């Protein structure tokens, strides 16, 4: 996944007319299903339904049931099984930008906890999970939880030649202030 420290990127990436069309489509979404979309959008353009269910503290079947009309009737989400994606990807950007900042922060923190739980249970490989956990904790206002994994996450991204993602994660970590990085620096 990719991370954002501010709203400016989302606003710049979506042409106004397209954002308006997506916003109108989202107006037709009932509140319970909108809550699922909001929870999913903090994961990025694609999302894992098991992580989403854990983050929202809902049964997996309830989340899957909420996704059915979003996929079939409204065509906002596509995919089968665990991985899903927003269709078109601009739906995720519009949803993310529309979230109340406090709710967005809370959803990022809850998603980070869900990712960490899935990784601890062996459901996600650590190398893949670490950068996502760190990014979500940083966006969730929990730099204290991100710092111990930061170096490992960056090393893993760089080892897989994911340099732009490593740079984005580093920028996000630095945006949280130097005190947020102290535990990561001490582990080196």
XYZ file of N, CA, C and O in Angstrom:
752
model
N 0.807 -1.194 0.000
C 0.000 0.000 0.000
C 0.841 1.244 0.000
O 2.024 1.202 0.228
N 0.221 2.350 -0.293
C 0.878 3.644 -0.292
C 0.298 4.476 0.828
O -0.811 4.260 1.276
N 1.064 5.478 1.247
C 0.668 6.273 2.399
C 0.595 7.733 2.043
O 1.304 8.216 1.165
N -0.248 8.450 2.764
C -0.388 9.888 2.590
C -0.288 10.561 3.938
O -0.930 10.145 4.886
N 0.466 11.656 3.989
C 0.559 12.421 5.224
C -0.441 13.564 5.234
O -0.773 14.095 6.263
N -0.929 13.963 4.056
C -1.834 15.114 3.976
C -2.937 14.861 2.966
O -2.885 13.902 2.209
N -3.902 15.764 2.940
C -5.016 15.669 1.993
C -4.659 16.217 0.617
O -5.361 15.964 -0.343
N -3.578 17.002 0.509
C -3.293 17.697 -0.743
C -3.120 16.754 -1.927
O -3.566 17.032 -3.016
N -2.464 15.608 -1.705
C -2.226 14.689 -2.815
C -3.546 14.152 -3.365
O -3.742 14.084 -4.566
N -4.448 13.775 -2.482
C -5.735 13.242 -2.923
C -6.482 14.287 -3.731
O -7.070 13.986 -4.766
N -6.461 15.529 -3.280
C -7.160 16.591 -3.990
C -6.550 16.832 -5.357
O -7.253 17.080 -6.330
N -5.232 16.739 -5.457
C -4.554 17.014 -6.715
C -4.699 15.872 -7.712
O -4.670 16.090 -8.917
N -4.850 14.637 -7.214
C -4.884 13.477 -8.087
C -6.215 13.280 -8.805
O -6.273 12.597 -9.810
N -7.296 13.836 -8.293
C -8.621 13.560 -8.828
C -9.182 14.805 -9.511
O -9.380 15.824 -8.860
N -9.419 14.727 -10.826
C -10.058 15.867 -11.482
C -11.424 16.144 -10.854
O -12.148 15.218 -10.488
N -11.770 17.410 -10.706
C -13.000 17.799 -10.006
C -14.238 17.112 -10.582
O -15.081 16.631 -9.828
N -14.362 17.067 -11.894
C -15.566 16.477 -12.485
C -15.684 14.985 -12.162
O -16.774 14.494 -11.870
N -14.569 14.276 -12.196
C -14.592 12.847 -11.873
C -14.907 12.648 -10.392
O -15.699 11.777 -10.025
N -14.315 13.473 -9.541
C -14.593 13.384 -8.107
C -16.066 13.637 -7.826
O -16.671 12.982 -6.975
N -16.663 14.570 -8.547
C -18.093 14.860 -8.365
C -18.955 13.676 -8.787
O -19.939 13.356 -8.120
N -18.598 13.021 -9.868
C -19.352 11.853 -10.329
C -19.280 10.740 -9.283
O -20.291 10.132 -8.928
N -18.077 10.489 -8.774
C -17.901 9.454 -7.752
C -18.667 9.835 -6.490
O -19.343 8.995 -5.888
N -18.580 11.095 -6.080
C -19.289 11.551 -4.872
C -20.794 11.332 -5.020
O -21.458 10.914 -4.061
N -21.343 11.590 -6.210
C -22.774 11.356 -6.433
C -23.112 9.872 -6.324
O -24.144 9.501 -5.767
N -22.253 9.028 -6.864
C -22.485 7.584 -6.744
C -22.442 7.151 -5.284
O -23.205 6.288 -4.855
N -21.549 7.750 -4.511
C -21.416 7.391 -3.099
C -22.612 7.841 -2.269
O -22.888 7.262 -1.217
N -23.326 8.858 -2.729
C -24.527 9.318 -2.014
C -25.595 8.230 -1.946
O -26.423 8.222 -1.040
N -25.569 7.304 -2.890
C -26.556 6.221 -2.936
C -26.222 5.071 -1.993
O -27.005 4.135 -1.851
N -25.081 5.138 -1.337
C -24.638 4.041 -0.482
C -25.245 4.191 0.917
O -25.063 5.225 1.564
N -25.958 3.161 1.395
C -26.506 3.199 2.761
C -25.394 3.324 3.802
O -24.250 2.925 3.566
N -25.730 3.855 4.974
C -24.747 4.163 6.019
C -23.894 2.957 6.419
O -22.674 3.087 6.579
N -24.504 1.797 6.601
C -23.738 0.619 7.035
C -22.706 0.207 5.982
O -21.580 -0.172 6.321
N -23.082 0.290 4.726
C -22.156 -0.060 3.651
C -21.107 1.039 3.464
O -19.956 0.760 3.142
N -21.494 2.291 3.708
C -20.537 3.398 3.618
C -19.465 3.244 4.690
O -18.295 3.519 4.462
N -19.861 2.754 5.865
C -18.900 2.510 6.935
C -17.854 1.486 6.488
O -16.668 1.630 6.779
N -18.282 0.471 5.766
C -17.366 -0.541 5.245
C -16.436 0.084 4.206
O -15.224 -0.151 4.225
N -16.982 0.905 3.323
C -16.142 1.589 2.337
C -15.121 2.499 3.015
O -13.957 2.548 2.611
N -15.571 3.233 4.027
C -14.659 4.124 4.754
C -13.523 3.322 5.388
O -12.357 3.724 5.316
N -13.857 2.199 5.991
C -12.831 1.361 6.601
C -11.868 0.788 5.573
O -10.670 0.660 5.829
N -12.383 0.461 4.409
C -11.542 -0.105 3.351
C -10.627 0.932 2.729
O -9.479 0.632 2.381
N -11.102 2.160 2.594
C -10.332 3.167 1.848
C -9.007 3.506 2.504
O -8.076 3.924 1.817
N -8.870 3.325 3.812
C -7.598 3.652 4.450
C -6.513 2.633 4.123
O -5.331 2.904 4.337
N -6.897 1.476 3.566
C -5.900 0.491 3.138
C -5.292 0.854 1.791
O -4.235 0.349 1.436
N -5.941 1.702 1.017
C -5.431 2.092 -0.298
C -6.382 1.665 -1.396
O -7.525 1.278 -1.127
N -5.921 1.703 -2.650
C -6.787 1.349 -3.788
C -7.253 -0.101 -3.776
O -8.263 -0.444 -4.354
N -6.496 -0.967 -3.104
C -6.934 -2.348 -2.920
C -6.936 -2.621 -1.416
O -6.252 -1.947 -0.654
N -7.728 -3.591 -1.019
C -7.841 -3.880 0.402
C -8.099 -5.351 0.642
O -8.563 -6.073 -0.228
N -7.776 -5.775 1.850
C -7.925 -7.150 2.295
C -9.173 -7.206 3.179
O -9.238 -6.521 4.197
N -10.155 -8.013 2.791
C -11.415 -8.042 3.536
C -11.246 -8.585 4.963
O -11.976 -8.174 5.857
N -10.288 -9.468 5.182
C -10.076 -9.968 6.544
C -9.513 -8.870 7.445
O -9.910 -8.756 8.604
N -8.605 -8.083 6.919
C -8.054 -6.954 7.683
C -9.169 -5.943 7.939
O -9.298 -5.395 9.040
N -9.983 -5.699 6.939
C -11.104 -4.774 7.082
C -12.059 -5.232 8.186
O -12.462 -4.433 9.038
N -12.420 -6.504 8.181
C -13.327 -7.029 9.212
C -12.721 -6.868 10.608
O -13.409 -6.452 11.546
N -11.431 -7.162 10.734
C -10.766 -7.008 12.040
C -10.748 -5.529 12.460
O -10.989 -5.212 13.614
N -10.431 -4.645 11.520
C -10.347 -3.214 11.845
C -11.700 -2.653 12.265
O -11.776 -1.789 13.141
N -12.768 -3.125 11.620
C -14.109 -2.640 11.950
C -14.747 -3.426 13.092
O -15.856 -3.097 13.520
N -14.054 -4.465 13.561
C -14.563 -5.335 14.623
C -15.932 -5.909 14.255
O -16.889 -5.861 15.020
N -15.985 -6.427 13.023
C -17.209 -7.041 12.505
C -16.910 -8.449 12.028
O -15.795 -8.734 11.592
N -17.906 -9.300 12.040
C -17.700 -10.637 11.470
C -17.369 -10.534 9.978
O -17.912 -9.674 9.271
N -16.500 -11.416 9.533
C -16.101 -11.420 8.127
C -17.311 -11.550 7.207
O -17.411 -10.860 6.189
N -18.258 -12.405 7.562
C -19.437 -12.596 6.717
C -20.263 -11.307 6.600
O -20.835 -11.032 5.546
N -20.323 -10.511 7.653
C -21.061 -9.247 7.604
C -20.378 -8.268 6.654
O -21.046 -7.555 5.893
N -19.063 -8.238 6.677
C -18.318 -7.359 5.769
C -18.502 -7.832 4.325
O -18.753 -7.024 3.420
N -18.405 -9.137 4.111
C -18.601 -9.677 2.762
C -20.015 -9.381 2.257
O -20.205 -9.019 1.085
N -21.008 -9.499 3.124
C -22.390 -9.205 2.733
C -22.555 -7.733 2.365
O -23.276 -7.405 1.415
N -21.896 -6.853 3.081
C -21.972 -5.419 2.764
C -21.306 -5.103 1.429
O -21.707 -4.165 0.733
N -20.317 -5.890 1.053
C -19.598 -5.641 -0.202
C -20.381 -6.098 -1.437
O -20.129 -5.606 -2.534
N -21.320 -7.013 -1.267
C -22.064 -7.543 -2.420
C -22.771 -6.440 -3.207
O -22.546 -6.303 -4.415
N -23.629 -5.615 -2.595
C -24.280 -4.571 -3.393
C -23.300 -3.503 -3.883
O -23.532 -2.883 -4.919
N -22.216 -3.316 -3.161
C -21.212 -2.341 -3.592
C -20.489 -2.822 -4.842
O -20.010 -2.023 -5.635
N -20.433 -4.141 -5.005
C -19.810 -4.731 -6.187
C -20.791 -4.865 -7.340
O -20.496 -4.481 -8.465
N -21.970 -5.395 -7.038
C -22.922 -5.716 -8.098
C -23.732 -4.525 -8.578
O -23.722 -4.205 -9.757
N -24.435 -3.880 -7.680
C -25.342 -2.801 -8.084
C -24.605 -1.487 -8.320
O -24.801 -0.831 -9.337
N -23.762 -1.103 -7.389
C -23.117 0.210 -7.479
C -21.773 0.174 -8.199
O -21.253 1.213 -8.596
N -21.201 -1.014 -8.319
C -19.924 -1.203 -9.018
C -18.822 -0.276 -8.510
O -18.095 0.339 -9.287
N -18.706 -0.201 -7.199
C -17.673 0.619 -6.564
C -16.468 -0.209 -6.152
O -15.387 0.326 -5.924
N -16.687 -1.523 -6.040
C -15.664 -2.448 -5.585
C -15.702 -3.652 -6.504
O -16.773 -4.061 -6.968
N -14.529 -4.236 -6.750
C -14.508 -5.482 -7.525
C -13.523 -6.451 -6.887
O -12.638 -6.063 -6.144
N -13.726 -7.705 -7.214
C -12.855 -8.747 -6.704
C -13.655 -9.825 -5.998
O -14.816 -9.647 -5.666
N -13.011 -10.938 -5.798
C -13.603 -12.077 -5.102
C -12.623 -12.522 -4.029
O -11.420 -12.361 -4.174
N -13.133 -13.102 -2.970
C -12.260 -13.615 -1.924
C -11.642 -12.521 -1.086
O -12.229 -11.462 -0.877
N -10.438 -12.764 -0.633
C -9.761 -11.862 0.306
C -9.373 -10.517 -0.293
O -9.628 -9.482 0.299
N -8.710 -10.469 -1.451
C -8.319 -9.161 -1.998
C -9.461 -8.517 -2.786
O -10.151 -9.186 -3.559
N -9.668 -7.244 -2.574
C -10.663 -6.467 -3.328
C -10.003 -5.168 -3.748
O -8.975 -4.770 -3.208
N -10.626 -4.499 -4.695
C -10.112 -3.195 -5.108
C -11.259 -2.263 -5.438
O -12.360 -2.705 -5.776
N -10.979 -0.986 -5.293
C -11.975 0.012 -5.645
C -12.017 0.129 -7.154
O -11.000 0.048 -7.826
N -13.232 0.289 -7.687
C -13.415 0.356 -9.131
C -14.280 1.563 -9.470
O -15.457 1.561 -9.115
N -13.728 2.541 -10.091
C -12.316 2.747 -10.412
C -11.535 3.157 -9.168
O -12.135 3.531 -8.154
N -10.204 3.128 -9.232
C -9.385 3.460 -8.059
C -9.658 4.848 -7.473
O -9.440 5.071 -6.290
N -10.171 5.751 -8.275
C -10.471 7.104 -7.790
C -11.517 7.081 -6.674
O -11.572 7.993 -5.851
N -12.323 6.027 -6.596
C -13.314 5.891 -5.526
C -12.603 5.942 -4.176
O -13.047 6.617 -3.242
N -11.472 5.245 -4.074
C -10.719 5.232 -2.815
C -10.246 6.632 -2.453
O -10.346 7.048 -1.306
N -9.736 7.372 -3.409
C -9.235 8.723 -3.124
C -10.355 9.653 -2.677
O -10.179 10.438 -1.748
N -11.512 9.555 -3.317
C -12.643 10.405 -2.943
C -13.121 10.053 -1.532
O -13.384 10.937 -0.712
N -13.215 8.764 -1.244
C -13.625 8.328 0.095
C -12.644 8.810 1.156
O -13.038 9.343 2.190
N -11.348 8.629 0.893
C -10.311 8.991 1.865
C -10.351 10.493 2.146
O -10.290 10.919 3.300
N -10.473 11.271 1.096
C -10.500 12.726 1.252
C -11.751 13.176 2.016
O -11.704 14.136 2.788
N -12.859 12.485 1.831
C -14.129 12.871 2.457
C -14.210 12.482 3.935
O -15.064 12.993 4.656
N -13.334 11.592 4.378
C -13.383 11.162 5.777
C -13.058 12.315 6.719
O -12.141 13.093 6.467
N -13.801 12.392 7.808
C -13.475 13.327 8.875
C -12.059 12.978 9.357
O -11.747 11.794 9.535
N -11.179 13.967 9.559
C -9.796 13.669 9.947
C -9.671 12.789 11.201
O -8.815 11.900 11.242
N -10.496 13.018 12.203
C -10.421 12.185 13.411
C -10.824 10.748 13.098
O -10.201 9.798 13.590
N -11.849 10.572 12.283
C -12.287 9.214 11.896
C -11.207 8.542 11.056
O -10.928 7.359 11.232
N -10.609 9.293 10.144
C -9.545 8.746 9.300
C -8.386 8.253 10.164
O -7.890 7.143 9.978
N -7.974 9.072 11.122
C -6.876 8.697 12.009
C -7.233 7.431 12.785
O -6.414 6.505 12.890
N -8.442 7.383 13.300
C -8.889 6.205 14.046
C -8.889 4.959 13.161
O -8.434 3.890 13.590
N -9.387 5.082 11.946
C -9.423 3.924 11.045
C -8.014 3.455 10.674
O -7.772 2.251 10.555
N -7.088 4.384 10.487
C -5.698 3.985 10.216
C -5.124 3.220 11.407
O -4.476 2.182 11.228
N -5.352 3.718 12.618
C -4.832 3.043 13.816
C -5.454 1.653 13.964
O -4.758 0.681 14.280
N -6.749 1.551 13.727
C -7.430 0.256 13.841
C -6.951 -0.713 12.757
O -6.821 -1.922 13.002
N -6.689 -0.183 11.566
C -6.162 -1.013 10.484
C -4.762 -1.501 10.826
O -4.421 -2.660 10.569
N -3.948 -0.633 11.424
C -2.603 -1.043 11.841
C -2.686 -2.174 12.863
O -1.937 -3.162 12.770
N -3.574 -2.035 13.829
C -3.743 -3.093 14.839
C -4.199 -4.398 14.182
O -3.728 -5.478 14.548
N -5.105 -4.288 13.213
C -5.586 -5.481 12.507
C -4.465 -6.143 11.718
O -4.339 -7.372 11.701
N -3.641 -5.349 11.063
C -2.499 -5.882 10.312
C -1.501 -6.556 11.253
O -0.998 -7.653 10.969
N -1.214 -5.895 12.378
C -0.271 -6.464 13.342
C -0.804 -7.784 13.901
O -0.048 -8.747 14.071
N -2.094 -7.841 14.161
C -2.716 -9.065 14.656
C -2.638 -10.182 13.617
O -2.326 -11.334 13.944
N -2.911 -9.846 12.362
C -2.848 -10.846 11.286
C -1.417 -11.341 11.094
O -1.196 -12.540 10.883
N -0.460 -10.439 11.195
C 0.946 -10.829 11.045
C 1.354 -11.738 12.201
O 1.992 -12.773 12.002
N 0.966 -11.393 13.424
C 1.300 -12.205 14.597
C 0.675 -13.594 14.521
O 1.261 -14.569 15.001
N -0.502 -13.670 13.903
C -1.188 -14.964 13.762
C -0.654 -15.787 12.595
O -1.086 -16.912 12.375
N 0.267 -15.208 11.817
C 0.823 -15.923 10.669
C -0.009 -15.805 9.414
O 0.243 -16.495 8.426
N -1.011 -14.926 9.412
C -1.868 -14.747 8.245
C -1.225 -13.872 7.163
O -1.665 -13.897 6.018
N -0.238 -13.081 7.540
C 0.479 -12.214 6.600
C 1.971 -12.399 6.805
O 2.430 -12.432 7.947
N 2.739 -12.499 5.722
C 4.191 -12.595 5.896
C 4.741 -11.284 6.467
O 4.316 -10.194 6.071
N 5.657 -11.389 7.407
C 6.195 -10.208 8.091
C 6.789 -9.196 7.112
O 6.590 -7.996 7.276
N 7.502 -9.659 6.116
C 8.137 -8.739 5.168
C 7.104 -7.879 4.437
O 7.344 -6.705 4.164
N 5.960 -8.467 4.146
C 4.904 -7.721 3.468
C 4.115 -6.866 4.454
O 3.681 -5.766 4.135
N 3.937 -7.366 5.663
C 3.112 -6.677 6.648
C 3.809 -5.491 7.303
O 3.163 -4.477 7.586
N 5.108 -5.589 7.552
C 5.814 -4.553 8.323
C 5.640 -3.144 7.739
O 5.285 -2.220 8.481
N 5.870 -2.930 6.435
C 5.690 -1.567 5.918
C 4.244 -1.076 6.031
O 4.006 0.099 6.325
N 3.309 -1.970 5.826
C 1.899 -1.583 5.941
C 1.548 -1.245 7.381
O 0.826 -0.274 7.638
N 2.041 -2.033 8.320
C 1.783 -1.764 9.740
C 2.366 -0.405 10.125
O 1.687 0.413 10.759
N 3.613 -0.164 9.751
C 4.275 1.104 10.081
C 3.508 2.282 9.486
O 3.205 3.261 10.177
N 3.178 2.197 8.203
C 2.448 3.293 7.551
C 1.108 3.564 8.201
O 0.746 4.722 8.447
N 0.382 2.509 8.510
C -0.932 2.677 9.135
C -0.803 3.253 10.547
O -1.589 4.117 10.943
N 0.179 2.788 11.319
C 0.369 3.359 12.656
C 0.749 4.835 12.570
O 0.259 5.649 13.359
N 1.609 5.198 11.636
C 1.999 6.602 11.502
C 0.796 7.462 11.132
O 0.586 8.532 11.713
N 0.002 7.008 10.188
C -1.200 7.755 9.798
C -2.263 7.717 10.887
O -3.125 8.597 10.941
N -2.181 6.730 11.752
C -3.123 6.609 12.856
C -2.670 7.333 14.112
O -3.255 7.129 15.183
N -1.636 8.146 13.991
C -1.178 8.917 15.137
C -0.476 8.092 16.200
O -0.396 8.500 17.351
N 0.023 6.935 15.828
C 0.670 6.031 16.785
C 2.128 5.791 16.384
O 2.564 4.658 16.182
N 2.891 6.871 16.299
C 4.309 6.754 15.951
C 5.049 5.861 16.939
O 6.004 5.172 16.563
N 4.600 5.846 18.191
C 5.229 4.998 19.200
C 5.136 3.525 18.832
O 6.034 2.737 19.128
N 4.050 3.136 18.166
C 3.884 1.736 17.736
C 4.599 1.478 16.415
O 4.988 0.349 16.125
N 4.778 2.514 15.594
C 5.434 2.359 14.296
C 6.950 2.277 14.432
O 7.606 1.510 13.708
N 7.510 3.052 15.336
C 8.963 3.196 15.428
C 9.727 1.879 15.567
O 10.735 1.688 14.883
N 9.289 0.948 16.424
C 10.069 -0.289 16.562
C 10.165 -1.116 15.277
O 11.095 -1.892 15.113
N 9.233 -0.944 14.367
C 9.231 -1.716 13.108
C 9.782 -0.927 11.924
O 9.939 -1.477 10.838
N 10.049 0.350 12.111
C 10.383 1.218 10.983
C 11.622 0.748 10.222
O 11.586 0.620 8.997
N 12.712 0.496 10.913
C 13.946 0.100 10.235
C 13.746 -1.213 9.486
O 14.144 -1.349 8.317
N 13.105 -2.164 10.132
C 12.834 -3.451 9.473
C 11.971 -3.266 8.220
O 12.223 -3.871 7.178
N 10.957 -2.416 8.328
C 10.071 -2.165 7.184
C 10.845 -1.523 6.035
O 10.698 -1.936 4.871
N 11.667 -0.537 6.352
C 12.451 0.138 5.310
C 13.475 -0.808 4.683
O 13.636 -0.837 3.464
N 14.160 -1.586 5.512
C 15.120 -2.565 4.988
C 14.437 -3.546 4.040
O 14.971 -3.876 2.977
N 13.245 -4.006 4.414
C 12.508 -4.948 3.570
C 12.105 -4.331 2.233
O 12.212 -4.975 1.187
N 11.642 -3.087 2.276
C 11.275 -2.413 1.024
C 12.488 -2.228 0.127
O 12.429 -2.484 -1.080
N 13.587 -1.778 0.709
C 14.801 -1.555 -0.091
C 15.352 -2.864 -0.645
O 15.822 -2.907 -1.784
N 15.279 -3.948 0.127
C 15.757 -5.253 -0.352
C 14.944 -5.736 -1.546
O 15.459 -6.467 -2.391
N 13.675 -5.320 -1.616
C 12.810 -5.709 -2.735
C 12.775 -4.622 -3.818
O 11.899 -4.643 -4.685
N 13.717 -3.686 -3.744
C 13.837 -2.590 -4.725
C 12.564 -1.748 -4.810
O 12.202 -1.258 -5.880
N 11.890 -1.563 -3.695
C 10.673 -0.744 -3.624
C 11.069 0.618 -3.057
O 10.608 1.043 -2.009
N 12.003 1.253 -3.771
C 12.619 2.481 -3.292
C 11.632 3.623 -3.109
O 11.727 4.371 -2.136
N 10.697 3.777 -4.031
C 9.751 4.891 -3.910
C 8.854 4.700 -2.687
O 8.535 5.664 -1.990
N 8.470 3.465 -2.401
C 7.670 3.210 -1.202
C 8.490 3.453 0.060
O 7.974 3.977 1.060
N 9.774 3.079 0.031
C 10.646 3.338 1.182
C 10.784 4.842 1.410
O 10.747 5.300 2.559
N 10.907 5.592 0.333
C 11.005 7.047 0.456
C 9.716 7.638 1.023
O 9.747 8.499 1.910
N 8.576 7.171 0.531
C 7.286 7.658 1.052
C 7.135 7.340 2.535
O 6.664 8.176 3.305
N 7.526 6.136 2.934
C 7.410 5.747 4.336
C 8.362 6.573 5.208
O 8.000 7.010 6.304
N 9.568 6.824 4.707
C 10.528 7.654 5.436
C 9.995 9.073 5.588
O 10.065 9.661 6.680
N 9.435 9.623 4.529
C 8.866 10.972 4.568
C 7.729 11.042 5.579
O 7.626 11.996 6.349
N 6.894 10.035 5.578
C 5.788 9.984 6.528
C 6.301 9.897 7.961
O 5.807 10.577 8.859
N 7.327 9.082 8.177
C 7.909 8.961 9.519
C 8.511 10.290 9.959
O 8.311 10.719 11.102
N 9.210 10.958 9.071
C 9.808 12.249 9.412
C 8.742 13.305 9.687
O 8.936 14.186 10.527
N 7.608 13.207 9.003
C 6.512 14.153 9.232
C 5.931 14.008 10.638
O 5.300 14.932 11.147
N 6.154 12.862 11.266
C 5.683 12.630 12.637
C 6.631 13.207 13.675
O 6.369 13.099 14.859
N 7.733 13.792 13.242
C 8.675 14.444 14.152
C 9.809 13.537 14.562
O 9.656 12.318 14.591
N 10.951 14.133 14.865
C 12.135 13.332 15.206
C 11.956 12.481 16.464
O 12.516 11.402 16.554
N 11.147 12.931 17.409
C 10.967 12.132 18.632
C 10.267 10.810 18.326
O 10.463 9.826 19.032
N 9.468 10.789 17.266
C 8.786 9.553 16.891
C 9.771 8.506 16.379
O 9.488 7.318 16.416
N 10.943 8.955 15.911
C 11.916 8.033 15.330
C 12.946 7.540 16.333
O 13.716 6.649 16.022
N 12.992 8.117 17.523
C 14.022 7.744 18.488
C 14.084 6.247 18.746
O 15.187 5.672 18.736
N 12.964 5.552 18.985
C 13.079 4.103 19.217
C 13.659 3.358 18.016
O 14.395 2.405 18.175
N 13.360 3.819 16.802
C 13.900 3.164 15.602
C 15.395 3.387 15.504
O 16.139 2.476 15.151
N 15.851 4.571 15.829
C 17.273 4.884 15.752
C 18.038 4.109 16.826
O 19.123 3.599 16.588
N 17.450 3.976 18.012
C 18.117 3.257 19.108
C 18.295 1.778 18.789
O 19.199 1.151 19.287
N 17.430 1.208 17.932
C 17.552 -0.228 17.620
C 18.677 -0.506 16.644
O 19.050 -1.651 16.459
N 19.205 0.506 16.000
C 20.280 0.320 15.028
C 21.578 0.190 15.683
O 22.327 0.498 16.275
